[in-house]
Short mmCIF file of C-alpha atoms in Angstrom, two decimals:
data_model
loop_
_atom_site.label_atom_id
_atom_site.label_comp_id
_atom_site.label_asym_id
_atom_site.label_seq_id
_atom_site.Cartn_x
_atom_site.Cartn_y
_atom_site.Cartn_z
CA UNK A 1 0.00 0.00 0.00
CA UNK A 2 1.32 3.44 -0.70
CA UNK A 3 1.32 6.15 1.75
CA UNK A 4 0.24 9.64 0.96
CA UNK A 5 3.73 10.40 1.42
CA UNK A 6 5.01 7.99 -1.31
CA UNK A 7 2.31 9.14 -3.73
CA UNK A 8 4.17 12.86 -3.48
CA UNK A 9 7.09 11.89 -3.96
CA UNK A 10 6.35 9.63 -7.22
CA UNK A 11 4.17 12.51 -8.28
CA UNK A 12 7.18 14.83 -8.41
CA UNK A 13 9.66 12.02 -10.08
CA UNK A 14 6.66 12.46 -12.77
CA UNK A 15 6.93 15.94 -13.33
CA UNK A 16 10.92 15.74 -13.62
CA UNK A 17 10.32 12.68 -16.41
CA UNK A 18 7.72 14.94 -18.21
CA UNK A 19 10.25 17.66 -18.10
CA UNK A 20 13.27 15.55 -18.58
CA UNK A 21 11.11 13.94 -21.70
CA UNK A 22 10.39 17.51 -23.25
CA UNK A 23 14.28 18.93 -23.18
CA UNK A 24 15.54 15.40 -24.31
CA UNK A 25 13.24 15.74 -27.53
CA UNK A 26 14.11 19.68 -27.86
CA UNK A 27 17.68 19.25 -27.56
CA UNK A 28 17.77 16.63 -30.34
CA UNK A 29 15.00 17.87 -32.30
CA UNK A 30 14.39 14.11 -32.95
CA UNK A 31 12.21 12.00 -30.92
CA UNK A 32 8.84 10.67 -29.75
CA UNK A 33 6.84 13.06 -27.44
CA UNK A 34 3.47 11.84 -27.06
CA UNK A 35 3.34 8.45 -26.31
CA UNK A 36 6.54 8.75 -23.60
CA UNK A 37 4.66 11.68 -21.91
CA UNK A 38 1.66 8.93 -21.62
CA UNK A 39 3.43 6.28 -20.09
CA UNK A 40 4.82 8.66 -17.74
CA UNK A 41 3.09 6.90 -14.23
CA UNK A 42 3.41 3.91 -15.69
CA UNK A 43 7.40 3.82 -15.78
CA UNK A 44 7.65 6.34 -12.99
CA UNK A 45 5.99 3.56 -10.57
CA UNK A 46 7.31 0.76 -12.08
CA UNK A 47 11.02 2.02 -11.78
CA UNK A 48 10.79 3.47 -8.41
CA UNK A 49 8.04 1.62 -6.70
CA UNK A 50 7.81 -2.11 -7.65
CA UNK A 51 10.36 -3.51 -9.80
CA UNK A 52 13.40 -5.21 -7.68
CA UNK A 53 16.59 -3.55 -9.23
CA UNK A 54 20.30 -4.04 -9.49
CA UNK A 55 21.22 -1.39 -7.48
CA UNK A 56 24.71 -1.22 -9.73
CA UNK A 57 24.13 -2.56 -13.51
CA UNK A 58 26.22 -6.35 -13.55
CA UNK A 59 26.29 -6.14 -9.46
CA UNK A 60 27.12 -9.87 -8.60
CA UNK A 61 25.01 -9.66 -5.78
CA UNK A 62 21.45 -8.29 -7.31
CA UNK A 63 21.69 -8.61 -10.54
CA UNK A 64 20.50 -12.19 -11.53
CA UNK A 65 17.62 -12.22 -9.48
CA UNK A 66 16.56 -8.74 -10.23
CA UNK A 67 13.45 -8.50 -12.03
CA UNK A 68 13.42 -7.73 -16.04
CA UNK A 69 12.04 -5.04 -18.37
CA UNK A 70 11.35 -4.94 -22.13
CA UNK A 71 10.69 -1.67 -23.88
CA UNK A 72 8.40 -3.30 -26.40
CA UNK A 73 7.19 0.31 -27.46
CA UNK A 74 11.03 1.42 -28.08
CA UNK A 75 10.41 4.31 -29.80
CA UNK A 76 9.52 6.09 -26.26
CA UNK A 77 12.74 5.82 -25.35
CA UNK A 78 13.13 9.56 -23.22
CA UNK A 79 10.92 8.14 -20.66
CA UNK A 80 13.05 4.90 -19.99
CA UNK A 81 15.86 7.03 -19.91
CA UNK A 82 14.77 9.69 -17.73
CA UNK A 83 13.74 6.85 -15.29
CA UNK A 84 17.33 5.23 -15.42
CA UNK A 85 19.07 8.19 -14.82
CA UNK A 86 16.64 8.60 -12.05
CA UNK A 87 17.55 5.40 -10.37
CA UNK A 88 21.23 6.33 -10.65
CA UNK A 89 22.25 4.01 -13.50
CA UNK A 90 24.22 6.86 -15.37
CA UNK A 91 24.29 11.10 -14.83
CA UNK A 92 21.62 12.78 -15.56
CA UNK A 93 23.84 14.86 -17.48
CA UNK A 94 23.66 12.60 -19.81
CA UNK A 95 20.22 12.32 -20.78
CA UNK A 96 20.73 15.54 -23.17
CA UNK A 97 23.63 12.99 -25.04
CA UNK A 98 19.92 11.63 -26.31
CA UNK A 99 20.12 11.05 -29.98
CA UNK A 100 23.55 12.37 -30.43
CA UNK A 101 26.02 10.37 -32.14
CA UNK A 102 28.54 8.25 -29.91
CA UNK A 103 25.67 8.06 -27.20
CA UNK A 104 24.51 5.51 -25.23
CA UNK A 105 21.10 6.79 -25.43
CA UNK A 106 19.89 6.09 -28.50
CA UNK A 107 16.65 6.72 -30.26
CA UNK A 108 15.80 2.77 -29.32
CA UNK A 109 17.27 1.54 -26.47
CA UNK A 110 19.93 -0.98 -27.07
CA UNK A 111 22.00 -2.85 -24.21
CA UNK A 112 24.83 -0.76 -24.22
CA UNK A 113 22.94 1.67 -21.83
CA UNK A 114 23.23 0.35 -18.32
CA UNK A 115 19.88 -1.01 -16.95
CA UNK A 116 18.72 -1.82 -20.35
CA UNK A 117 17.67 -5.55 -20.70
CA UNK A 118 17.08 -5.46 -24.26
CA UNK A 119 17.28 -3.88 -27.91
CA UNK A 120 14.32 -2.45 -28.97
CA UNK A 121 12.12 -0.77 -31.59
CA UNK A 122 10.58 -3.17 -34.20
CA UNK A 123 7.12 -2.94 -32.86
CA UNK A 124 5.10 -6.15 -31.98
CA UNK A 125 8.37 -8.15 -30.67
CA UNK A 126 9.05 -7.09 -27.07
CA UNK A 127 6.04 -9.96 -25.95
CA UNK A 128 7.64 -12.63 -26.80
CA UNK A 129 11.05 -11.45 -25.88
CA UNK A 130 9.96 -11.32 -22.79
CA UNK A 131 8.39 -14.63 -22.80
CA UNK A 132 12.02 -16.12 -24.24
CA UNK A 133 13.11 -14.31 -20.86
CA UNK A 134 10.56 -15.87 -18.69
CA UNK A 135 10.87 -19.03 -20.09
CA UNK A 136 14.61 -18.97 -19.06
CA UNK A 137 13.99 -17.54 -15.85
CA UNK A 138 11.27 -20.83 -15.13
CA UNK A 139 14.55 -23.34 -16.05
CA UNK A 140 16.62 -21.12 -13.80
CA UNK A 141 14.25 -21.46 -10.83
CA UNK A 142 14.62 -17.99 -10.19
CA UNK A 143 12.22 -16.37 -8.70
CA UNK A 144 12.22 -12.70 -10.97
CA UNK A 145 9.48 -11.64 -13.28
CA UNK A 146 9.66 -9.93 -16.36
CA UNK A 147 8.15 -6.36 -17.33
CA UNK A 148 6.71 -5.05 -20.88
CA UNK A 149 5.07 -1.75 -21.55
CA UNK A 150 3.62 -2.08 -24.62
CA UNK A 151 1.78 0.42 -26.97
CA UNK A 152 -2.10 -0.26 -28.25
CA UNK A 153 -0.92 0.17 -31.94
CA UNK A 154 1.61 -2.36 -32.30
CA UNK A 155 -1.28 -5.04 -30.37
CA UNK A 156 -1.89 -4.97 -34.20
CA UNK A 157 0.78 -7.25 -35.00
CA UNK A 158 -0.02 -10.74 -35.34
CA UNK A 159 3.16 -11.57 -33.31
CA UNK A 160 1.92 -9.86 -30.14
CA UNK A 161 -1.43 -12.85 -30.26
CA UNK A 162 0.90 -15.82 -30.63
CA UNK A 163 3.38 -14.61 -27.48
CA UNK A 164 -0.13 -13.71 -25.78
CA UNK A 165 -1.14 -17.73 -26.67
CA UNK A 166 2.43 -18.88 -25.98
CA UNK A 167 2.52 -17.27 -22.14
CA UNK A 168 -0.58 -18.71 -21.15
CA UNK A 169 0.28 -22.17 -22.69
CA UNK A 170 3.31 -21.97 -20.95
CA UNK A 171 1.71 -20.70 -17.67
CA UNK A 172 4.20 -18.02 -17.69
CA UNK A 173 3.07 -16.02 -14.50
CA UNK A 174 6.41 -13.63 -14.15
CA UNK A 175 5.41 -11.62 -17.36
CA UNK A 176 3.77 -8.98 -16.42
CA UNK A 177 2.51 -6.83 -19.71
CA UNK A 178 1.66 -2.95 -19.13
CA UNK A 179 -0.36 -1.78 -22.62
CA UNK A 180 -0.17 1.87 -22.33
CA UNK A 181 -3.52 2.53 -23.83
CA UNK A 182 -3.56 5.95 -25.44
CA UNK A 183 -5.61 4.71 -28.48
CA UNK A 184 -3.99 6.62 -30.88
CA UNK A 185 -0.74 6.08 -33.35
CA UNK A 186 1.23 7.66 -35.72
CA UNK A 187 -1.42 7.09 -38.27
CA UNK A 188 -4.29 8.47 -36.29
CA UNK A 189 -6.63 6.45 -33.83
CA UNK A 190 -5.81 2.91 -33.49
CA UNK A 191 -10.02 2.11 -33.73
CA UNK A 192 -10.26 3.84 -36.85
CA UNK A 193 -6.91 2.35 -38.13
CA UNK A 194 -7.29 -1.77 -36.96
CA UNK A 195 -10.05 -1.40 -33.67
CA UNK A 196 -9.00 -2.87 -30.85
CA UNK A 197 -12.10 -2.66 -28.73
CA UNK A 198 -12.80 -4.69 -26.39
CA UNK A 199 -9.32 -5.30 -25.26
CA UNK A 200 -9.32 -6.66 -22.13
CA UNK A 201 -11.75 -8.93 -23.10
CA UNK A 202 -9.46 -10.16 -26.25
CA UNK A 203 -7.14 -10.57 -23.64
CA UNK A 204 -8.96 -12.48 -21.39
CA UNK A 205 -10.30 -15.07 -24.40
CA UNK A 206 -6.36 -16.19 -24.39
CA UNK A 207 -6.36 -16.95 -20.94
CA UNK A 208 -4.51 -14.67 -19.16
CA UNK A 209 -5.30 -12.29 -15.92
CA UNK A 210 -6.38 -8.84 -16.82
CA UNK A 211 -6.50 -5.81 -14.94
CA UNK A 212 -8.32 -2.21 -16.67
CA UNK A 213 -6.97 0.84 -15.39
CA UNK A 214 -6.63 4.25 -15.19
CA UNK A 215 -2.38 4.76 -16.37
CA UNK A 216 -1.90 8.27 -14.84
CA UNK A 217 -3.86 7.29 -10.94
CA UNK A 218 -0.22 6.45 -9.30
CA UNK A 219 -2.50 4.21 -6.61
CA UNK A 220 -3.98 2.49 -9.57
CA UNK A 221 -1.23 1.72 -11.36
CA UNK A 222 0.78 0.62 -8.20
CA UNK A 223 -1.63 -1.58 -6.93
CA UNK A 224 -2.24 -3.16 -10.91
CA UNK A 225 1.20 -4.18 -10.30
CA UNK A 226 1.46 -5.41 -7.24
CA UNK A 227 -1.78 -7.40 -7.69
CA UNK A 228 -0.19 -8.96 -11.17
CA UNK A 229 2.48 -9.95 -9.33
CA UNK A 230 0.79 -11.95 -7.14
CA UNK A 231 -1.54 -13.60 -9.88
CA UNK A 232 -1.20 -17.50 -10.75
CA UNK A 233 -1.49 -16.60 -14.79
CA UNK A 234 0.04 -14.17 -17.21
CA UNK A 235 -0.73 -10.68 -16.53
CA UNK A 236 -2.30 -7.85 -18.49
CA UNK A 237 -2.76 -4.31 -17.42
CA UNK A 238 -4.55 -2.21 -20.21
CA UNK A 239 -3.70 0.91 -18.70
CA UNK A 240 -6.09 3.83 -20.23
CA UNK A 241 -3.95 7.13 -20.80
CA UNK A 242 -3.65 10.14 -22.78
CA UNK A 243 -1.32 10.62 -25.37
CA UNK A 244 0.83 13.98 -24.89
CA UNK A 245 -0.71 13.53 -20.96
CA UNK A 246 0.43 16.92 -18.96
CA UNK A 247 1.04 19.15 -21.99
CA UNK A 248 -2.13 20.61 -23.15
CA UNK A 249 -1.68 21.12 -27.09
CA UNK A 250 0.27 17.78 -27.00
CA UNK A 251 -2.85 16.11 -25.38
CA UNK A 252 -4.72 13.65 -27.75
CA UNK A 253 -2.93 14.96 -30.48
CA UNK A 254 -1.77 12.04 -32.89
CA UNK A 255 0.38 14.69 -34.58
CA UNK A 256 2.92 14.61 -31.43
CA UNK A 257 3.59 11.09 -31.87
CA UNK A 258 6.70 11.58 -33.50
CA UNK A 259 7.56 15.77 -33.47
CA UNK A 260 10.23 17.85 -31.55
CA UNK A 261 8.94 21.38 -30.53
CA UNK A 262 10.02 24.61 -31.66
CA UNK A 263 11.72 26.92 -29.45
CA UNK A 264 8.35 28.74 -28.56
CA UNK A 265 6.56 25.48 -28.14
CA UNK A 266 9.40 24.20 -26.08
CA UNK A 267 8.89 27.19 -23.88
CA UNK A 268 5.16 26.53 -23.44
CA UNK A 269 5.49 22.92 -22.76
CA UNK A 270 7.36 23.29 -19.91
CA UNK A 271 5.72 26.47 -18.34
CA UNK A 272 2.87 24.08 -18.21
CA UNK A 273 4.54 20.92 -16.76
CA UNK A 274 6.08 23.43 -14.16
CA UNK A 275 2.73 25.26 -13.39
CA UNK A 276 0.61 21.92 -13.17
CA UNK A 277 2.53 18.75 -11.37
CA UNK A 278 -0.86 16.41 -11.98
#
């Protein structure tokens, strides 16, 4: 259970990823806005909350048994980084490297940033990755589950369905899927595009545990967790956000998917972030 306490401090860890998210893009002038400023809570929690971490990246004491995390969505990479660099995996100096040629912060991730678990980016693969990963972790008798976030457009990829059917076969209850729900993608909205409705239910038909929530409650979204990690099945949490969440021009905007702001847009962006920590 959180206390009120907890919930302010993960509320102002938010505001510094929505910030960090909006400078990292700027700086570049290359990136993906919208759907990182949506799985802001998501991550935030996640990270700081109720994954068990490696406190140092290859640590021979944590680091086998820490739990895993696939970036299945990779192109929201500012938002994993911002929440490495929070956990103290590399300066956050660094995170305005993003992009730039010779970093380790890449527009994907890839493995050689520390805390990364895996390359990322071709949408629809970061399921069954994490499956493979689970699979091993089952032989190993360790006890650490793996993480995906996941976006609602690439759930349009026929590979996603099979690693859905191949966890449940499998009884693969350490993968824990997060499907940041924003319902819209580069090419518009994902119902008017390939409809997803009703998702959980679709879910559900494969066998697996689902759990519907609100992505930007930080109570709902911890206790999702928590509660998946308890469950005896594969878990889903269809987490329903807002793409460009916290920015109001960026808000439900399938234009932001993929943009960097202008200098005066910049500027606006984060005199709102600053003005309104929701």
């Amino acid at each position: 259970m959180l206390e009120k306490s907890d919930v302010e401090k993960l509320r102002k860890f938010c505001q510094e990823n929505r910030e960090n998210v909006i400078k990292m893009v700027y700086n570049a002038q290359s990136g993906h806005i919208g759907g990182s400023l949506s799985s802001v809570e998501l991550l935030t929690v996640l990270f700081h909350k109720c994954m068990k971490l490696a406190p140092k990246w290859f640590d021979d004491k944590n680091f086998a048994t820490r739990d895993r995390f696939v970036l299945s969505k990779g192109h929201v990479s500012p938002i994993y980084y911002s929440n490495l660099a929070q956990m103290g995996y590399f300066p956050k100096e660094e995170l305005m490297t993003f992009r730039k040629f010779g970093s380790r912060l890449q527009g994907h991730p890839s493995t050689v940033c520390p805390g990364v678990d895996a390359a990322s980016g071709s949408l629809g693969q970061g399921l069954a990755i994490a499956c493979g990963m689970a699979i091993g972790l089952k032989l190993d008798k360790n006890p650490a589950n793996v993480f995906v976030l996941m976006g609602d457009g690439e759930l349009q990829e026929g590979s996603v369905w099979e690693a859905f059917m191949d966890a449940a076969a499998k009884k693969l209850d350490n993968v824990i899927a997060i499907i940041d729900r924003n319902r819209l993608q580069i090419d518009g909205c994902t119902e008017d595009i390939k409809a997803l409705d009703n998702l959980p239910e679709k879910i559900r038909a494969f066998n697996w545990n689902v759990i519907e929530i609100n992505g930007h409650d930080i109570v709902q979204v911890y206790d999702a967790i928590e509660l998946a990690k308890a469950s005896n099945k594969p878990t889903a949490i269809v987490a329903n956000t807002v793409k460009g969440k916290g920015v109001s021009f960026m808000e439900n905007n399938a234009g932001w998917h993929g943009k960097a702001p202008n200098k005066e847009e910049y500027e606006k962006a984060l005199e709102e972030l600053r003005y309104d920590i929701r």
